Short mmCIF file of C-alpha atoms and ligand atoms in Angstrom, two decimals:
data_model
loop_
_atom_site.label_atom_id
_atom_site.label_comp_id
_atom_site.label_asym_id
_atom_site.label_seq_id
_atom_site.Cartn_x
_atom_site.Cartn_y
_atom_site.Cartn_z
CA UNK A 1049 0.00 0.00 0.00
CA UNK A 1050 1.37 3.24 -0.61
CA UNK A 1051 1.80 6.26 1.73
CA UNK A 1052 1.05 8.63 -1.07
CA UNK A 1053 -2.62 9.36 -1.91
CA UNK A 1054 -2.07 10.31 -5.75
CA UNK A 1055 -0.17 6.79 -6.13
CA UNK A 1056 -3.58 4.91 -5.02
CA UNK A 1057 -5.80 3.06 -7.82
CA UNK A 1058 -8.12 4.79 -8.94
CA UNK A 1059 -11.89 4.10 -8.83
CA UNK A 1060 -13.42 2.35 -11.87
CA UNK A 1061 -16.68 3.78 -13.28
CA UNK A 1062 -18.64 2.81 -16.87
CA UNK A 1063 -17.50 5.99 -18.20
CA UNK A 1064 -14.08 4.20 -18.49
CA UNK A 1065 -14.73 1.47 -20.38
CA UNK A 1066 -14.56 0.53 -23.87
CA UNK A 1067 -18.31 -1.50 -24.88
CA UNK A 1068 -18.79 -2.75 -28.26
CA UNK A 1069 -20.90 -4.35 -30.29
CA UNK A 1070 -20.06 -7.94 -30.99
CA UNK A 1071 -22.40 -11.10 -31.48
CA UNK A 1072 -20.64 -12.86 -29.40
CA UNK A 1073 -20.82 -10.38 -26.72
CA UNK A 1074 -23.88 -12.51 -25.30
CA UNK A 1075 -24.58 -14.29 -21.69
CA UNK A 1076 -23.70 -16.90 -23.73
CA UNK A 1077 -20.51 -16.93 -23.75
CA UNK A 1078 -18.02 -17.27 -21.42
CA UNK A 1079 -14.97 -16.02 -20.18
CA UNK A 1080 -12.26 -16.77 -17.53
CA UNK A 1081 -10.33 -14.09 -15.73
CA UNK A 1082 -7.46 -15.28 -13.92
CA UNK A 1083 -6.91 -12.46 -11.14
CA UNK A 1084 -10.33 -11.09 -10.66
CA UNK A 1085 -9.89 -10.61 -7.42
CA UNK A 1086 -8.14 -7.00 -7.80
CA UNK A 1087 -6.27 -4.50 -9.88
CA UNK A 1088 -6.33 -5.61 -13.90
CA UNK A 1089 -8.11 -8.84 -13.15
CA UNK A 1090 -10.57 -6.78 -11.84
CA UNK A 1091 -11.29 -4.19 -14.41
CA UNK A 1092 -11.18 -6.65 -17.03
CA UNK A 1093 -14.38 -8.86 -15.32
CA UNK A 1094 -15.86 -5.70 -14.55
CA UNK A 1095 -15.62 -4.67 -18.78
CA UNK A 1096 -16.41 -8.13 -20.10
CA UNK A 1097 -19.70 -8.81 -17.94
CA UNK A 1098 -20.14 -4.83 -18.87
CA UNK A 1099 -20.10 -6.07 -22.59
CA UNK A 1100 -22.50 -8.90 -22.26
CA UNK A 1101 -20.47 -11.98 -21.34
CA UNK A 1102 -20.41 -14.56 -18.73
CA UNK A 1103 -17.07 -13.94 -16.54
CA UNK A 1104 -15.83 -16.33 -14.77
CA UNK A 1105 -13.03 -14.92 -11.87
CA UNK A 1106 -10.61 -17.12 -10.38
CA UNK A 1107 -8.52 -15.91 -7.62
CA UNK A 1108 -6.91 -17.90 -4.39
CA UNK A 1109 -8.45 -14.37 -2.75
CA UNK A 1110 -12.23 -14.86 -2.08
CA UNK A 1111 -12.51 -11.76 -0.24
CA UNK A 1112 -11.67 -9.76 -3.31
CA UNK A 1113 -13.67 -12.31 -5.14
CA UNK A 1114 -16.60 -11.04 -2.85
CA UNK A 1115 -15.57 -7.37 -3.39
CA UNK A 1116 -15.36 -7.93 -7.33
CA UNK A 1117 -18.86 -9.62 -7.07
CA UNK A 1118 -19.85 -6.22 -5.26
CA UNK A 1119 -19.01 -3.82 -8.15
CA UNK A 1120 -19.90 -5.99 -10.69
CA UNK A 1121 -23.59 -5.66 -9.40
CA UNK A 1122 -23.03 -1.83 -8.99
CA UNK A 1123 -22.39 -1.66 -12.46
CA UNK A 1124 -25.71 -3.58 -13.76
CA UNK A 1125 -24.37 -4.70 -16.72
CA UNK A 1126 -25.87 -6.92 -19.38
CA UNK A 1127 -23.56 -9.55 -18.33
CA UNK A 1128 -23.06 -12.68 -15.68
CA UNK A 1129 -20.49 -12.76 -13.03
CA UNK A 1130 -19.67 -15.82 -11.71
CA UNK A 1131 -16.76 -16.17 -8.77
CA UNK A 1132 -14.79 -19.51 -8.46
CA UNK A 1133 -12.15 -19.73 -6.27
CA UNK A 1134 -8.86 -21.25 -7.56
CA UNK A 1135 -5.28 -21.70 -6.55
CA UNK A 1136 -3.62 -21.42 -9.56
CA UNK A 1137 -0.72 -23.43 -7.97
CA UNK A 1138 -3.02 -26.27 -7.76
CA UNK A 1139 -3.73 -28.58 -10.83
CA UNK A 1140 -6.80 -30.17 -9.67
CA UNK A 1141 -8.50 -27.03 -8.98
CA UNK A 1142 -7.59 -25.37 -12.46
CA UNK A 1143 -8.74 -28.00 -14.15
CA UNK A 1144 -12.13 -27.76 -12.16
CA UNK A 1145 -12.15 -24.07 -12.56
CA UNK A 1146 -11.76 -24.52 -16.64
CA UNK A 1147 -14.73 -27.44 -16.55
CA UNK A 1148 -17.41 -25.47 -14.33
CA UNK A 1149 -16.43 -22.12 -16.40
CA UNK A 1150 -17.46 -24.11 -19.65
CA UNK A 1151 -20.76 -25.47 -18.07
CA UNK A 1152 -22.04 -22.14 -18.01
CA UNK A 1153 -21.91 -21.92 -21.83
CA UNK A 1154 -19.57 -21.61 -24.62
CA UNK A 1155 -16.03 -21.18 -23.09
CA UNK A 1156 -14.57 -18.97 -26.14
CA UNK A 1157 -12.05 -16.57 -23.92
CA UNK A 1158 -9.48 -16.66 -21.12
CA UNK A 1159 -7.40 -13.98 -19.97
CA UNK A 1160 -4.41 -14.97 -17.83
CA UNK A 1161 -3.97 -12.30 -15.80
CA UNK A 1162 -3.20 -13.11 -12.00
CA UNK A 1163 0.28 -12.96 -11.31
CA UNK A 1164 2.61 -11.19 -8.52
CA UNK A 1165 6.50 -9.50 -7.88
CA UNK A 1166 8.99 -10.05 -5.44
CA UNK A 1167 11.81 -7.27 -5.77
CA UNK A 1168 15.47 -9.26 -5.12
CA UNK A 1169 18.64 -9.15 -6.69
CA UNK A 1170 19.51 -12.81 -8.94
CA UNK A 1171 21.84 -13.59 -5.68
CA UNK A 1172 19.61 -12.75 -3.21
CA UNK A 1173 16.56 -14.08 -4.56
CA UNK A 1174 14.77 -16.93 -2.45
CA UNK A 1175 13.99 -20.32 -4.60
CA UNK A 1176 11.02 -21.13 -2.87
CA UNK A 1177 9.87 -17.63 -4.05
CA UNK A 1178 10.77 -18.32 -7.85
CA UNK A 1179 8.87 -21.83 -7.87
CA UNK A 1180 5.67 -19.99 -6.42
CA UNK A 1181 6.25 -16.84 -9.22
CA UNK A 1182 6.59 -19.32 -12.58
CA UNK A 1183 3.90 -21.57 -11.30
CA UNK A 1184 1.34 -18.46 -10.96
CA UNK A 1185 2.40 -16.67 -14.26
CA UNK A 1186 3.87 -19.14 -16.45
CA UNK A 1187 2.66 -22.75 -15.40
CA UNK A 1188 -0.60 -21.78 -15.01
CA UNK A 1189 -1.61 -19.97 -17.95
CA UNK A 1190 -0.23 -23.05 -19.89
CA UNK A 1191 -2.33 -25.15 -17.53
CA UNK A 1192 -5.43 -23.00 -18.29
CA UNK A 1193 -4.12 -23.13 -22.40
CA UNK A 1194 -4.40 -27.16 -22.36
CA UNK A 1195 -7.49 -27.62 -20.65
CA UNK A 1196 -9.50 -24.96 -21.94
CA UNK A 1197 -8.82 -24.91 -25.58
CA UNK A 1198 -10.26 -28.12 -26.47
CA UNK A 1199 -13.41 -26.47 -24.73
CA UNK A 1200 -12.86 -23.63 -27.24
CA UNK A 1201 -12.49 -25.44 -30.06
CA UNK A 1202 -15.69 -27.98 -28.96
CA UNK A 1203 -17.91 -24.46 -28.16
CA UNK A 1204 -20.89 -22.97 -30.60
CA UNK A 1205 -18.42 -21.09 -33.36
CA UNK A 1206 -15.71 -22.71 -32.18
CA UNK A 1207 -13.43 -19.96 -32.41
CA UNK A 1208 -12.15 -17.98 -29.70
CA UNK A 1209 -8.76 -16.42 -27.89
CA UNK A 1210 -6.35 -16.91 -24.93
CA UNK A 1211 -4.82 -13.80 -24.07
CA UNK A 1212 -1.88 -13.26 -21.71
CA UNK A 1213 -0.86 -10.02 -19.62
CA UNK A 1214 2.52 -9.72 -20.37
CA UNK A 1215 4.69 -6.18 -19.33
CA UNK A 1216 7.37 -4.14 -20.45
CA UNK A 1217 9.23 -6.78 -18.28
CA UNK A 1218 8.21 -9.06 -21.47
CA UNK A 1219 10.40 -6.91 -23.86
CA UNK A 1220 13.34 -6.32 -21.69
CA UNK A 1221 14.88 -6.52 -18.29
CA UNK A 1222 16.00 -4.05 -14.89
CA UNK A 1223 17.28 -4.98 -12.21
CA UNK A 1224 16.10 -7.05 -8.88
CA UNK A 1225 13.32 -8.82 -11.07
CA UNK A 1226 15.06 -11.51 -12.49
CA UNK A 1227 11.86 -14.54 -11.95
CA UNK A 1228 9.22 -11.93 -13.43
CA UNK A 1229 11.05 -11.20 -16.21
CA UNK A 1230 11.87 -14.93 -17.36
CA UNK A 1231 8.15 -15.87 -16.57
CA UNK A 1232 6.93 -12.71 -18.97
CA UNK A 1233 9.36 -14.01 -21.41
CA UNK A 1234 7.93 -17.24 -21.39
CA UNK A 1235 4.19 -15.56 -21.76
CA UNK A 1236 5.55 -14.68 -25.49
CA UNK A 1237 6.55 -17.86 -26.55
CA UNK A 1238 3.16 -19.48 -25.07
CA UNK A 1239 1.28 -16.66 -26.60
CA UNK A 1240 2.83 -17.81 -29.78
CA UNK A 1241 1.91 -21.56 -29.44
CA UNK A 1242 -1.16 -21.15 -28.89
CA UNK A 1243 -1.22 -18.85 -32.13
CA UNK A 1244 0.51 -21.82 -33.70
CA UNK A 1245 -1.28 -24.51 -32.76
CA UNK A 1246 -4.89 -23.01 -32.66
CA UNK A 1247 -5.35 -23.25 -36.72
CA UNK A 1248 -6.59 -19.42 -36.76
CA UNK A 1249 -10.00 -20.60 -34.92
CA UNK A 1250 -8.50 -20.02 -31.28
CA UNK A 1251 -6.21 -17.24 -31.62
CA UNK A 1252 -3.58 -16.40 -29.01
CA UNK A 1253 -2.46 -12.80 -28.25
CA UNK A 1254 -0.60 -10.75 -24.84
CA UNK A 1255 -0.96 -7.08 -23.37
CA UNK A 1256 2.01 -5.68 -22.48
CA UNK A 1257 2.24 -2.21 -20.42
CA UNK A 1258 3.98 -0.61 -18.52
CA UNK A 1259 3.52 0.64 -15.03
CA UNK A 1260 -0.74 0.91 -13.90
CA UNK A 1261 -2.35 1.84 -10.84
CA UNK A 1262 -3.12 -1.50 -9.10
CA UNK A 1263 -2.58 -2.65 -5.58
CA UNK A 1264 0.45 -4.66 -6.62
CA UNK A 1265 2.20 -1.97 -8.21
CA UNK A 1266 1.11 0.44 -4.76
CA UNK A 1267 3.38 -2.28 -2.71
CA UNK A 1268 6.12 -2.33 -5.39
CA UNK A 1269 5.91 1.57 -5.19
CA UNK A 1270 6.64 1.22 -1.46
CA UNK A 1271 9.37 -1.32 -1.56
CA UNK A 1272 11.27 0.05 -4.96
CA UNK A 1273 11.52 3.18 -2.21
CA UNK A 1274 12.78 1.44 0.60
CA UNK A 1275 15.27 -0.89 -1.23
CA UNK A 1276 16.67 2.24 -3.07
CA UNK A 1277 16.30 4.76 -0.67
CA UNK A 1278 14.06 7.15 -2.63
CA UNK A 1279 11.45 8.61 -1.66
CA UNK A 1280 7.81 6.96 -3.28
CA UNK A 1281 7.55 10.55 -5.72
CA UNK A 1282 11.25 9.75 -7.20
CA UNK A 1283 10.46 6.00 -7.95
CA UNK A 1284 7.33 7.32 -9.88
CA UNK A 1285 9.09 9.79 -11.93
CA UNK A 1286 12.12 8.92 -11.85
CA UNK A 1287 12.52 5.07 -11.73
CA UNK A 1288 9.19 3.98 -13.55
CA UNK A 1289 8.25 6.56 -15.70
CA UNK A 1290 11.32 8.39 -16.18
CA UNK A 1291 12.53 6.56 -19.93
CA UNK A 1292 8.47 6.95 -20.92
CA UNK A 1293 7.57 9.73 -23.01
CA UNK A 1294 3.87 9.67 -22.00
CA UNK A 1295 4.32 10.63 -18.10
CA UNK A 1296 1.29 9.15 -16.22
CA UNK A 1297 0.85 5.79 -15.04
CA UNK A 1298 -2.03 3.24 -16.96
CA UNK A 1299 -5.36 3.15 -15.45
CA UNK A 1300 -6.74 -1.16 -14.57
CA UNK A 1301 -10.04 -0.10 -16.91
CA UNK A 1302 -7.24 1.33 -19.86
CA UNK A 1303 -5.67 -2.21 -19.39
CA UNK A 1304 -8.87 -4.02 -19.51
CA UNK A 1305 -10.02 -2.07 -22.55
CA UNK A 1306 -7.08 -3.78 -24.37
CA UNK A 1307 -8.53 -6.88 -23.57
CA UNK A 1308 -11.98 -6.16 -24.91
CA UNK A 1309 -10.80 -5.31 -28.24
CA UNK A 1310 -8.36 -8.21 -28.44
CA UNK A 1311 -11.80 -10.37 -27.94
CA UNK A 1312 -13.41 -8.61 -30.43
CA UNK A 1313 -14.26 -9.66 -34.35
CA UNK A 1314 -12.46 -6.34 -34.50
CA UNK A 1315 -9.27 -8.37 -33.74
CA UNK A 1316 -9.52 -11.55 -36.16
CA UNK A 1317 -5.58 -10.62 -36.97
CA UNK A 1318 -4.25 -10.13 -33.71
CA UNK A 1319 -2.82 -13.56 -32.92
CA UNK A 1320 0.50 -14.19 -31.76
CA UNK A 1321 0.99 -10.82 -31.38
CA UNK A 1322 1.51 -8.49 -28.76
CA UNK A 1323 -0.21 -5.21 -27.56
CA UNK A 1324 2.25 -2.66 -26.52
CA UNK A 1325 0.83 -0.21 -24.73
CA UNK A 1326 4.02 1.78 -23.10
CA UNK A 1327 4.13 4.95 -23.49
CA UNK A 1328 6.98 4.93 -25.65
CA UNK A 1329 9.26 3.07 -23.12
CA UNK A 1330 10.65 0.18 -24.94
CA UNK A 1331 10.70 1.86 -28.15
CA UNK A 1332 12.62 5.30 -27.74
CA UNK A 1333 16.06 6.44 -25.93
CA UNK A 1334 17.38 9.60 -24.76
N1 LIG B 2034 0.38 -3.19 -12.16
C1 LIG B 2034 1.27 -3.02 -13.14
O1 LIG B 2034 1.91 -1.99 -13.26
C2 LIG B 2034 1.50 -4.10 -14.15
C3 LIG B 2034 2.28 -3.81 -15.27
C4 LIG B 2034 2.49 -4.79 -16.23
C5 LIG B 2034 1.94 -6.04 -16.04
N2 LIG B 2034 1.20 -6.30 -14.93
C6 LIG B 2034 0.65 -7.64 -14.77
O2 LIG B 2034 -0.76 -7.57 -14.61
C7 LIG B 2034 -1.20 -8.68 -13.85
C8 LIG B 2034 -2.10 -8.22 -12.71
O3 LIG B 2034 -1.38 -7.32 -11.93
P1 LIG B 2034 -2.11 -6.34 -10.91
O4 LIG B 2034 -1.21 -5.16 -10.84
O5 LIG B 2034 -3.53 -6.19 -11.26
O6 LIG B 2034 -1.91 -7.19 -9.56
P2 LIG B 2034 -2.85 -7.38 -8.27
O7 LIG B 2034 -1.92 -7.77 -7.16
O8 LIG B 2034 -3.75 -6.23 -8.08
O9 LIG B 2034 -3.69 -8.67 -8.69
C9 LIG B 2034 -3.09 -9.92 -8.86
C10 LIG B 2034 -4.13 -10.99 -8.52
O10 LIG B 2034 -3.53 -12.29 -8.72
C11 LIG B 2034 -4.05 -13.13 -7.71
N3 LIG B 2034 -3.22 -14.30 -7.43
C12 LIG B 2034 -1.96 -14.33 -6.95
N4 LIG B 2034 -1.59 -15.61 -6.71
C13 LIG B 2034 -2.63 -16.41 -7.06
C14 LIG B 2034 -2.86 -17.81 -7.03
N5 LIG B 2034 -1.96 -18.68 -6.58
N6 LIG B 2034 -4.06 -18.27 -7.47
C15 LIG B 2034 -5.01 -17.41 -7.91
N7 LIG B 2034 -4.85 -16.08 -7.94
C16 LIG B 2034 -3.67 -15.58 -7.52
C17 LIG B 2034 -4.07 -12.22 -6.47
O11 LIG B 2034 -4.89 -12.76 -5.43
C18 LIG B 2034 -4.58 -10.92 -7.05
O12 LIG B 2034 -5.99 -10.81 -6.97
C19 LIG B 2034 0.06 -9.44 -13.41
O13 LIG B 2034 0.28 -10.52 -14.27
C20 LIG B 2034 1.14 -8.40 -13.56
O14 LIG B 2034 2.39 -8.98 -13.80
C21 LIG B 2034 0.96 -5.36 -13.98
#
């Protein structure tokens, strides 16, 4: 959490999101949102059920599950929100999670979104802590790949995408984050098998941004300071957004918008690909 008000996440009303129309925007189809329990995971349920669809959120966090449930209902949207508790470190209940979201109709979308940081030097960095990391961001989203695409594929149109939240931390690498940035990596070669292997029908495709307003980046805020002794103001400014040229921090619903279109029939050529949405940090210098 961070000390500075400014650095909080912002709150998330309709006036934020991006709605479209799409026929397959319906009740009838569903979607899984790893995450849902806060920050982008819970934008992004907030915008599909917004846009019609049945969202399923998994998160080990049922309390933000209940809170997600909450402003879901505040939003009255044309959609269905369904919570399901999952450890995403746990097989069994994955593969659950995948079956009961495709009971609820055609399974044609799942965003991998959940995921977490620990901020350690390669030397320093605790194993234990680097097992948990690539089974929550890397394992799992294959996990959720292999048992939900033959749902895809067996669904009404049969046609739908997997899309994975990737970062800036996908494209290249700072310090102290060595087991995030291998397990983004990774994201971009699965993102690419799934292109590869889902014949054009079930396309694959990843987000990648830079630094947003979410609970997990308010801790990272807080720790960046105390680990570099800088004040929480410098490590905005200076540390996160200082090689951007746009100079404010992503907003969950502008992630989650990203997400929406990637869904879309406006997206049919997005697959394998990537959505960089930086600000210009990966792609200028100087
Ligand atoms: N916030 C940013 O600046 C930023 C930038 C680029 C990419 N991302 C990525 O976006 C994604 C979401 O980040 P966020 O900032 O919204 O984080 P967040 O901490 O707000 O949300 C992460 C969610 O993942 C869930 N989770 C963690 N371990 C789990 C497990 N074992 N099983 C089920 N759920 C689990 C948490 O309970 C939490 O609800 C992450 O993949 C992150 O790497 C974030």
């Amino acid at each position: 959490m961070s000390s500075t008000p400014e650095l909080e996440p912002p709150e998330l009303t309709a006036d934020d999101l991006l709605v479209l129309e799409d026929p397959a925007f319906t009740p009838d189809t569903v979607a899984i949102v790893t995450g849902a329990a806060s920050g982008i995971g819970e934008a992004l349920a907030v915008a599909l059920a917004v846009n019609g669809l049945t969202v399923v959120g998994a998160d080990i966090d049922e309390t933000g599950l209940e809170e997600t449930t909450a402003t879901i209902k505040s939003f009255d949207p044309e959609g269905r929100f369904l919570s399901v508790p999952t450890d995403l470190t746990d097989d069994g209940d994955v593969e659950a999670m995948v079956d009961a979201a495709a009971e609820e109709g055609d399974l044609s979308f799942v965003a991998n979104i959940a995921g977490m940081q620990h901020i350690e030097s390669i030397a320093e960095f605790p194993v234990e802590q680097y097992d948990l990391l690539q089974s929550v961001m890397i394992r799992a989203p294959f996990l959720l790949s292999k048992y939900a695409m033959p749902h895809i594929e067996a669904s009404g149109a049969g046609t739908g995408a997997i899309a994975n939240m990737s970062s800036v931390h996908g494209h290249y690498a700072t310090q102290d984050k060595a087991p995030y940035i291998t397990a983004k990596h990774a994201l971009n070669g699965l993102t690419k098998s799934i292109a590869a292997e889902g014949g054009g029908d079930v396309r694959g495709f990843s987000v990648s941004v830079g630094y947003v307003l979410t609970p997990l980046m308010a801790d990272q805020i807080a720790d960046t300071a105390a680990s570099r002794g800088l004040s929480e103001t410098e490590v905005v400014e200076d540390v996160m957004l200082g090689p951007a040229r746009t100079k404010t921090m992503m907003t969950p619903a502008e992630v989650a918008n990203l997400f929406v279109f990637g869904f879309s029939r406006h997206a049919t050529h997005l697959n394998g690909g990537d959505l960089l949405f930086d600000g210009g940090y990966t792609t200028t210098y100087e």
